PDB file of C-alpha atoms and ligand atoms in Angstrom:
ATOM      1  CA  MET M   1       5.830  12.124   2.035  1.00 95.00           C
ATOM      2  CA  LYS M   2       5.480  13.391  -1.351  1.00 97.00           C
ATOM      3  CA  ARG M   3       4.221  10.737  -3.111  1.00 98.00           C
ATOM      4  CA  VAL M   4       2.460   7.716  -1.439  1.00 98.00           C
ATOM      5  CA  ALA M   5       2.625   4.190  -3.152  1.00 98.00           C
ATOM      6  CA  VAL M   6      -1.533   3.188  -3.048  1.00 98.00           C
ATOM      7  CA  TYR M   7      -2.408  -0.394  -3.049  1.00 98.00           C
ATOM      8  CA  CYS M   8      -5.788  -0.895  -3.504  1.00 98.00           C
ATOM      9  CA  GLY M   9      -8.707  -3.946  -5.678  1.00 97.00           C
ATOM     10  CA  SER M  10      -8.841  -3.840  -8.970  1.00 96.00           C
ATOM     11  CA  ALA M  11     -12.494  -5.059  -9.089  1.00 97.00           C
ATOM     12  CA  SER M  12     -15.480  -2.967  -8.100  1.00 98.00           C
ATOM     13  CA  PRO M  13     -17.428  -4.509  -4.904  1.00 98.00           C
ATOM     14  CA  GLU M  14     -20.882  -3.860  -4.566  1.00 98.00           C
ATOM     15  CA  ASP M  15     -21.305  -1.893  -1.541  1.00 98.00           C
ATOM     16  CA  PRO M  16     -20.930   1.796  -3.594  1.00 98.00           C
ATOM     17  CA  ARG M  17     -18.928   3.031  -0.009  1.00 98.00           C
ATOM     18  CA  TYR M  18     -15.507   1.122  -1.657  1.00 98.00           C
ATOM     19  CA  LEU M  19     -15.466   2.536  -4.560  1.00 98.00           C
ATOM     20  CA  ALA M  20     -16.756   6.587  -2.901  1.00 98.00           C
ATOM     21  CA  LEU M  21     -14.258   5.441  -0.226  1.00 98.00           C
ATOM     22  CA  ALA M  22     -11.070   5.113  -3.310  1.00 98.00           C
ATOM     23  CA  SER M  23     -12.243   8.372  -5.122  1.00 98.00           C
ATOM     24  CA  ASP M  24     -11.995  10.359  -1.584  1.00 98.00           C
ATOM     25  CA  VAL M  25      -8.457   8.784  -1.162  1.00 98.00           C
ATOM     26  CA  GLY M  26      -6.962  10.037  -4.416  1.00 98.00           C
ATOM     27  CA  ARG M  27      -8.622  13.571  -4.026  1.00 98.00           C
ATOM     28  CA  THR M  28      -8.114  13.836  -0.345  1.00 98.00           C
ATOM     29  CA  LEU M  29      -3.787  13.191  -0.990  1.00 98.00           C
ATOM     30  CA  ALA M  30      -4.000  15.573  -4.332  1.00 98.00           C
ATOM     31  CA  GLU M  31      -4.910  18.369  -1.775  1.00 98.00           C
ATOM     32  CA  ARG M  32      -1.995  17.518   0.197  1.00 97.00           C
ATOM     33  CA  GLY M  33      -0.246  17.299  -2.389  1.00 98.00           C
ATOM     34  CA  ILE M  34       1.217  13.794  -1.457  1.00 98.00           C
ATOM     35  CA  GLY M  35       1.416  12.061  -5.488  1.00 98.00           C
ATOM     36  CA  VAL M  36      -0.020   8.798  -6.014  1.00 98.00           C
ATOM     37  CA  VAL M  37       2.276   5.989  -7.066  1.00 98.00           C
ATOM     38  CA  TYR M  38       0.495   3.157  -8.141  1.00 97.00           C
ATOM     39  CA  GLY M  39       0.064  -0.242 -10.221  1.00 96.00           C
ATOM     40  CA  GLY M  40      -1.986   1.907 -13.575  1.00 96.00           C
ATOM     41  CA  GLY M  41      -5.683   0.315 -14.269  1.00 95.00           C
ATOM     42  CA  ARG M  42      -8.795   1.880 -14.739  1.00 95.00           C
ATOM     43  CA  LEU M  43     -10.934  -0.484 -13.237  1.00 96.00           C
ATOM     44  CA  GLY M  44     -12.338  -1.106  -9.490  1.00 97.00           C
ATOM     45  CA  LEU M  45     -11.322   1.161  -6.490  1.00 98.00           C
ATOM     46  CA  MET M  46      -7.376   0.899  -8.323  1.00 97.00           C
ATOM     47  CA  GLY M  47      -9.593   3.367 -11.108  1.00 97.00           C
ATOM     48  CA  ALA M  48     -11.464   5.378  -9.185  1.00 98.00           C
ATOM     49  CA  VAL M  49      -8.469   6.498  -6.691  1.00 98.00           C
ATOM     50  CA  ALA M  50      -6.373   7.787  -9.599  1.00 98.00           C
ATOM     51  CA  GLY M  51      -9.732   9.410 -11.130  1.00 98.00           C
ATOM     52  CA  GLY M  52     -10.202  11.302  -7.723  1.00 98.00           C
ATOM     53  CA  ALA M  53      -6.594  12.666  -7.262  1.00 98.00           C
ATOM     54  CA  LEU M  54      -6.188  13.719 -10.812  1.00 98.00           C
ATOM     55  CA  ALA M  55      -9.610  14.944 -10.978  1.00 98.00           C
ATOM     56  CA  ALA M  56      -8.601  17.055  -7.548  1.00 98.00           C
ATOM     57  CA  GLY M  57      -5.383  17.849 -10.105  1.00 98.00           C
ATOM     58  CA  GLY M  58      -2.715  15.899  -8.429  1.00 98.00           C
ATOM     59  CA  GLU M  59       0.630  13.604 -10.051  1.00 98.00           C
ATOM     60  CA  VAL M  60      -0.522  10.405 -10.028  1.00 98.00           C
ATOM     61  CA  ILE M  61       2.455   7.409 -11.770  1.00 98.00           C
ATOM     62  CA  GLY M  62       0.834   4.026 -13.634  1.00 97.00           C
ATOM     63  CA  VAL M  63       2.606   1.599 -12.953  1.00 97.00           C
ATOM     64  CA  ILE M  64       1.742  -1.777 -15.562  1.00 95.00           C
ATOM     65  CA  PRO M  65       3.544  -4.549 -16.141  1.00 94.00           C
ATOM     66  CA  GLU M  66       2.983  -5.240 -20.253  1.00 92.00           C
ATOM     67  CA  ALA M  67       0.041  -8.014 -20.242  1.00 90.00           C
ATOM     68  CA  LEU M  68      -1.733  -5.960 -18.439  1.00 88.00           C
ATOM     69  CA  VAL M  69      -1.205  -3.454 -20.832  1.00 86.00           C
ATOM     70  CA  GLY M  70      -2.488  -5.953 -23.673  1.00 78.00           C
ATOM     71  CA  SER M  71      -5.733  -5.822 -21.079  1.00 78.00           C
ATOM     72  CA  GLU M  72      -6.440  -2.986 -21.909  1.00 72.00           C
ATOM     73  CA  VAL M  73      -6.755  -2.607 -17.761  1.00 89.00           C
ATOM     74  CA  ALA M  74      -4.118   0.579 -18.328  1.00 91.00           C
ATOM     75  CA  HIS M  75      -5.407   3.842 -17.129  1.00 94.00           C
ATOM     76  CA  HIS M  76      -3.920   6.296 -20.205  1.00 92.00           C
ATOM     77  CA  GLY M  77      -5.279   9.623 -18.530  1.00 95.00           C
ATOM     78  CA  CYS M  78      -2.357   9.018 -16.073  1.00 96.00           C
ATOM     79  CA  THR M  79      -0.055  12.162 -15.186  1.00 97.00           C
ATOM     80  CA  GLU M  80       2.085   9.120 -16.699  1.00 97.00           C
ATOM     81  CA  LEU M  81       2.028   5.492 -17.067  1.00 96.00           C
ATOM     82  CA  ARG M  82       5.170   4.055 -17.017  1.00 96.00           C
ATOM     83  CA  VAL M  83       5.445  -0.007 -18.481  1.00 95.00           C
ATOM     84  CA  VAL M  84       7.768  -2.395 -17.301  1.00 96.00           C
ATOM     85  CA  SER M  85       7.955  -5.821 -17.529  1.00 94.00           C
ATOM     86  CA  GLY M  86       6.312  -8.168 -14.814  1.00 93.00           C
ATOM     87  CA  MET M  87       5.511  -7.819 -11.175  1.00 91.00           C
ATOM     88  CA  HIS M  88       9.355  -7.593  -9.878  1.00 91.00           C
ATOM     89  CA  GLU M  89      10.078  -4.247 -11.976  1.00 95.00           C
ATOM     90  CA  ARG M  90       6.988  -2.772 -10.989  1.00 94.00           C
ATOM     91  CA  LYS M  91       7.766  -3.450  -7.274  1.00 92.00           C
ATOM     92  CA  ARG M  92      10.441  -2.909  -7.384  1.00 92.00           C
ATOM     93  CA  ALA M  93       9.331   1.098  -8.626  1.00 95.00           C
ATOM     94  CA  PHE M  94       6.359   1.324  -6.525  1.00 94.00           C
ATOM     95  CA  THR M  95       9.244   0.932  -3.225  1.00 93.00           C
ATOM     96  CA  ASP M  96      11.505   3.397  -5.226  1.00 95.00           C
ATOM     97  CA  LEU M  97       9.080   6.132  -6.285  1.00 97.00           C
ATOM     98  CA  SER M  98       7.142   6.213  -3.344  1.00 97.00           C
ATOM     99  CA  ASP M  99       8.127   7.465   0.731  1.00 97.00           C
ATOM    100  CA  GLY M 100       5.154   5.059   1.829  1.00 98.00           C
ATOM    101  CA  PHE M 101       2.754   2.399   0.831  1.00 98.00           C
ATOM    102  CA  LEU M 102      -0.733   3.351   1.474  1.00 98.00           C
ATOM    103  CA  THR M 103      -3.148   0.129   1.305  1.00 98.00           C
ATOM    104  CA  ILE M 104      -6.676   0.408   1.565  1.00 98.00           C
ATOM    105  CA  PRO M 105      -9.241  -2.001   0.539  1.00 98.00           C
ATOM    106  CA  GLY M 106      -8.286  -5.109  -1.731  1.00 98.00           C
ATOM    107  CA  GLY M 107      -8.009  -8.766  -3.017  1.00 98.00           C
ATOM    108  CA  VAL M 108      -4.982 -10.928  -3.360  1.00 98.00           C
ATOM    109  CA  GLY M 109      -3.394  -8.265  -5.341  1.00 96.00           C
ATOM    110  CA  THR M 110      -3.564  -5.280  -2.710  1.00 98.00           C
ATOM    111  CA  MET M 111      -2.391  -8.366  -0.139  1.00 98.00           C
ATOM    112  CA  ASP M 112       0.181  -9.583  -2.099  1.00 96.00           C
ATOM    113  CA  GLU M 113       1.862  -5.513  -2.201  1.00 96.00           C
ATOM    114  CA  LEU M 114       0.526  -4.934   1.718  1.00 98.00           C
ATOM    115  CA  TRP M 115       2.555  -8.265   3.105  1.00 98.00           C
ATOM    116  CA  GLU M 116       5.895  -7.370   0.649  1.00 96.00           C
ATOM    117  CA  ALA M 117       5.587  -3.396   1.739  1.00 97.00           C
ATOM    118  CA  VAL M 118       6.156  -5.227   5.389  1.00 97.00           C
ATOM    119  CA  SER M 119       7.755  -7.399   4.772  1.00 96.00           C
ATOM    120  CA  TRP M 120      10.702  -5.829   2.447  1.00 95.00           C
ATOM    121  CA  ALA M 121      10.579  -3.038   5.818  1.00 96.00           C
ATOM    122  CA  GLN M 122      10.910  -5.948   8.298  1.00 96.00           C
ATOM    123  CA  LEU M 123      14.067  -6.947   6.565  1.00 95.00           C
ATOM    124  CA  GLY M 124      15.505  -2.896   5.581  1.00 95.00           C
ATOM    125  CA  TYR M 125      15.163  -2.953   2.315  1.00 93.00           C
ATOM    126  CA  HIS M 126      13.218  -0.565   3.128  1.00 95.00           C
ATOM    127  CA  ALA M 127      12.309   1.940   5.450  1.00 96.00           C
ATOM    128  CA  LYS M 128       9.157   3.549   5.066  1.00 97.00           C
ATOM    129  CA  PRO M 129       5.698   3.692   6.198  1.00 98.00           C
ATOM    130  CA  VAL M 130       3.194   1.456   6.033  1.00 98.00           C
ATOM    131  CA  GLY M 131      -0.621   1.781   6.777  1.00 98.00           C
ATOM    132  CA  LEU M 132      -3.557   0.492   6.664  1.00 98.00           C
ATOM    133  CA  LEU M 133      -6.674   1.981   6.063  1.00 98.00           C
ATOM    134  CA  ASN M 134      -9.444  -0.324   7.732  1.00 98.00           C
ATOM    135  CA  ALA M 135     -11.982   1.608   6.542  1.00 98.00           C
ATOM    136  CA  PHE M 136     -16.108  -0.280   7.687  1.00 98.00           C
ATOM    137  CA  GLY M 137     -13.594  -2.578   9.567  1.00 98.00           C
ATOM    138  CA  PHE M 138     -12.755  -4.508   6.667  1.00 98.00           C
ATOM    139  CA  TYR M 139      -9.413  -4.796   7.944  1.00 98.00           C
ATOM    140  CA  ASP M 140     -10.026  -6.657  11.075  1.00 98.00           C
ATOM    141  CA  HIS M 141      -9.608 -10.111  10.464  1.00 98.00           C
ATOM    142  CA  LEU M 142      -5.978  -8.459   9.353  1.00 98.00           C
ATOM    143  CA  LEU M 143      -5.486  -7.823  11.944  1.00 98.00           C
ATOM    144  CA  ALA M 144      -6.299  -9.848  14.217  1.00 98.00           C
ATOM    145  CA  PHE M 145      -4.157 -12.304  12.373  1.00 98.00           C
ATOM    146  CA  ASN M 146      -1.243  -9.436  12.398  1.00 98.00           C
ATOM    147  CA  ARG M 147      -1.346 -10.085  16.064  1.00 98.00           C
ATOM    148  CA  HIS M 148      -1.791 -13.125  16.148  1.00 98.00           C
ATOM    149  CA  MET M 149       1.782 -14.145  14.925  1.00 98.00           C
ATOM    150  CA  ILE M 150       3.234 -11.342  17.241  1.00 98.00           C
ATOM    151  CA  GLU M 151       1.695 -12.939  20.235  1.00 98.00           C
ATOM    152  CA  VAL M 152       2.843 -16.651  18.775  1.00 98.00           C
ATOM    153  CA  GLY M 153       6.410 -15.182  17.934  1.00 97.00           C
ATOM    154  CA  PHE M 154       6.125 -15.059  14.382  1.00 97.00           C
ATOM    155  CA  ILE M 155       6.361 -11.433  14.302  1.00 97.00           C
ATOM    156  CA  ARG M 156       9.096 -10.415  16.458  1.00 94.00           C
ATOM    157  CA  PRO M 157       8.404  -7.939  19.275  1.00 94.00           C
ATOM    158  CA  ALA M 158      11.022  -5.079  17.304  1.00 93.00           C
ATOM    159  CA  HIS M 159       8.602  -5.508  14.490  1.00 95.00           C
ATOM    160  CA  ALA M 160       5.061  -5.757  16.087  1.00 96.00           C
ATOM    161  CA  GLY M 161       3.857  -1.840  14.399  1.00 96.00           C
ATOM    162  CA  ILE M 162       4.766  -1.518  11.297  1.00 98.00           C
ATOM    163  CA  ILE M 163       1.598  -1.848  10.160  1.00 98.00           C
ATOM    164  CA  ILE M 164       0.206   1.680  10.639  1.00 98.00           C
ATOM    165  CA  ALA M 165      -3.546   0.955  11.041  1.00 98.00           C
ATOM    166  CA  GLU M 166      -6.368   3.586  11.136  1.00 98.00           C
ATOM    167  CA  HIS M 167     -10.175   4.103  10.567  1.00 98.00           C
ATOM    168  CA  GLU M 168     -10.072   7.266   9.201  1.00 97.00           C
ATOM    169  CA  LEU M 169      -7.344   8.675   6.818  1.00 98.00           C
ATOM    170  CA  ASP M 170      -6.605  12.132   8.063  1.00 97.00           C
ATOM    171  CA  LEU M 171      -4.797  11.014  11.602  1.00 98.00           C
ATOM    172  CA  LEU M 172      -3.430   7.626   9.412  1.00 98.00           C
ATOM    173  CA  LEU M 173      -1.683  10.097   6.653  1.00 98.00           C
ATOM    174  CA  ALA M 174      -0.455  11.404  10.186  1.00 98.00           C
ATOM    175  CA  ARG M 175       0.873   8.650  11.183  1.00 98.00           C
ATOM    176  CA  MET M 176       2.576   7.670   8.250  1.00 98.00           C
ATOM    177  CA  ALA M 177       4.663  11.498   8.118  1.00 97.00           C
ATOM    178  CA  ALA M 178       5.769  10.860  11.908  1.00 97.00           C
ATOM    179  CA  HIS M 179       6.695   7.216  11.164  1.00 96.00           C
ATOM    180  CA  GLU M 180       9.726   6.260  13.224  1.00 91.00           C
ATOM    181  CA  PRO M 181      11.397   3.431  11.573  1.00 89.00           C
ATOM    182  CA  HIS M 182      12.198  -0.192  13.106  1.00 89.00           C
ATOM    183  CA  THR M 183      15.254  -2.116  13.525  1.00 87.00           C
ATOM    184  CA  PRO M 184      15.888  -4.272  10.354  1.00 89.00           C
ATOM    185  CA  ILE M 185      16.779  -7.916  10.184  1.00 88.00           C
ATOM    186  CA  PHE M 186      19.988  -6.939   8.462  1.00 85.00           C
ATOM    187  CA  ALA M 187      21.099  -5.343  11.461  1.00 85.00           C
ATOM    188  CA  MET M 188      20.615  -7.789  14.442  1.00 82.00           C
ATOM    189  CA  LYS M 189      22.428 -10.385  15.709  1.00 78.00           C
ATOM    190  CA  ALA M 190      21.365 -14.222  14.538  1.00 82.00           C
ATOM    191  CA  HIS M 191      20.836 -13.944  19.080  1.00 80.00           C
ATOM    192  CA  ASP M 192      18.934 -11.299  18.445  1.00 77.00           C
ATOM    193  CA  LEU M 193      16.337 -13.632  16.373  1.00 80.00           C
TER     194      LEU M 193
HETATM  195  P1  AMP O 201      -6.322  -7.214  -5.717  1.00 71.40           P
HETATM  196  O1  AMP O 201      -6.451  -6.908  -4.809  1.00 71.40           O
HETATM  197  O2  AMP O 201      -6.806  -8.615  -6.285  1.00 71.40           O
HETATM  198  O3  AMP O 201      -8.390  -6.636  -6.871  1.00 71.40           O
HETATM  199  O4  AMP O 201      -5.145  -6.424  -6.766  1.00 71.40           O
HETATM  200  C1  AMP O 201      -5.338  -5.269  -6.466  1.00 71.40           C
HETATM  201  C2  AMP O 201      -3.200  -4.429  -6.837  1.00 71.40           C
HETATM  202  O5  AMP O 201      -3.246  -5.912  -7.658  1.00 71.40           O
HETATM  203  C3  AMP O 201      -3.143  -3.778  -7.099  1.00 71.40           C
HETATM  204  O6  AMP O 201      -2.708  -2.620  -6.348  1.00 71.40           O
HETATM  205  C4  AMP O 201      -2.309  -3.767  -9.053  1.00 71.40           C
HETATM  206  O7  AMP O 201      -0.937  -3.292  -8.677  1.00 71.40           O
HETATM  207  C5  AMP O 201      -2.410  -4.748  -8.996  1.00 71.40           C
HETATM  208  N1  AMP O 201      -3.307  -5.137 -10.468  1.00 71.40           N
HETATM  209  C6  AMP O 201      -4.496  -6.684  -9.808  1.00 71.40           C
HETATM  210  N2  AMP O 201      -5.524  -6.491 -10.970  1.00 71.40           N
HETATM  211  C7  AMP O 201      -4.622  -5.535 -11.559  1.00 71.40           C
HETATM  212  C8  AMP O 201      -5.317  -4.990 -12.741  1.00 71.40           C
HETATM  213  N3  AMP O 201      -7.007  -5.171 -13.584  1.00 71.40           N
HETATM  214  N4  AMP O 201      -4.851  -3.231 -13.583  1.00 71.40           N
HETATM  215  C9  AMP O 201      -3.847  -3.986 -12.644  1.00 71.40           C
HETATM  216  N5  AMP O 201      -3.117  -4.095 -11.529  1.00 71.40           N
HETATM  217  C10 AMP O 201      -3.523  -5.013 -10.697  1.00 71.40           C
END
């Protein structure tokens, strides 16, 4: 993986472990020679990922909609800051520019990005690894719900392994690098669905 899209919160939780984690993730990616593509913000975990990567000499590409530049949350220290017209163009850029998706703790915007990466993998719009860093067990409930969707039958067996979840970043990156694409819905016949 040359670049990963990192999805994470724009808020700063009181618990200092979250910002420290984000900064570590940025630094580790830079040390591995993996570029960061992200939402281009300077606040919260987003800013910490970018700051950690930039401080370690890494490449950071921010992709931010015009409306957010106006609200002064853009990180102007990025290697490259792409200003796009809106969220659809931004998401397209995340997918086009990256070789995988890495979600670390975050809120609603992060969930939107994670689930789009999962849904587009199921459909076949991309065949890139979708990693979830379950640091501090933050995503235990999400993973339990994902298992529930599999058990009930809303996630097909062929797609049960799309989310690659680990508690620890090194292991997660290794699994993402070794990822084998799943059979997408585009390649299935109606009777298999
Ligand atoms: P949230 O998890 O709700 O804080 O949303 C974070 C995700 O949504 C990030 O990965 C961004 O791509 C996008 N986003 C939300 N708020 C901002 C912001 N203030 N600046 C830049 N991107 C944002």
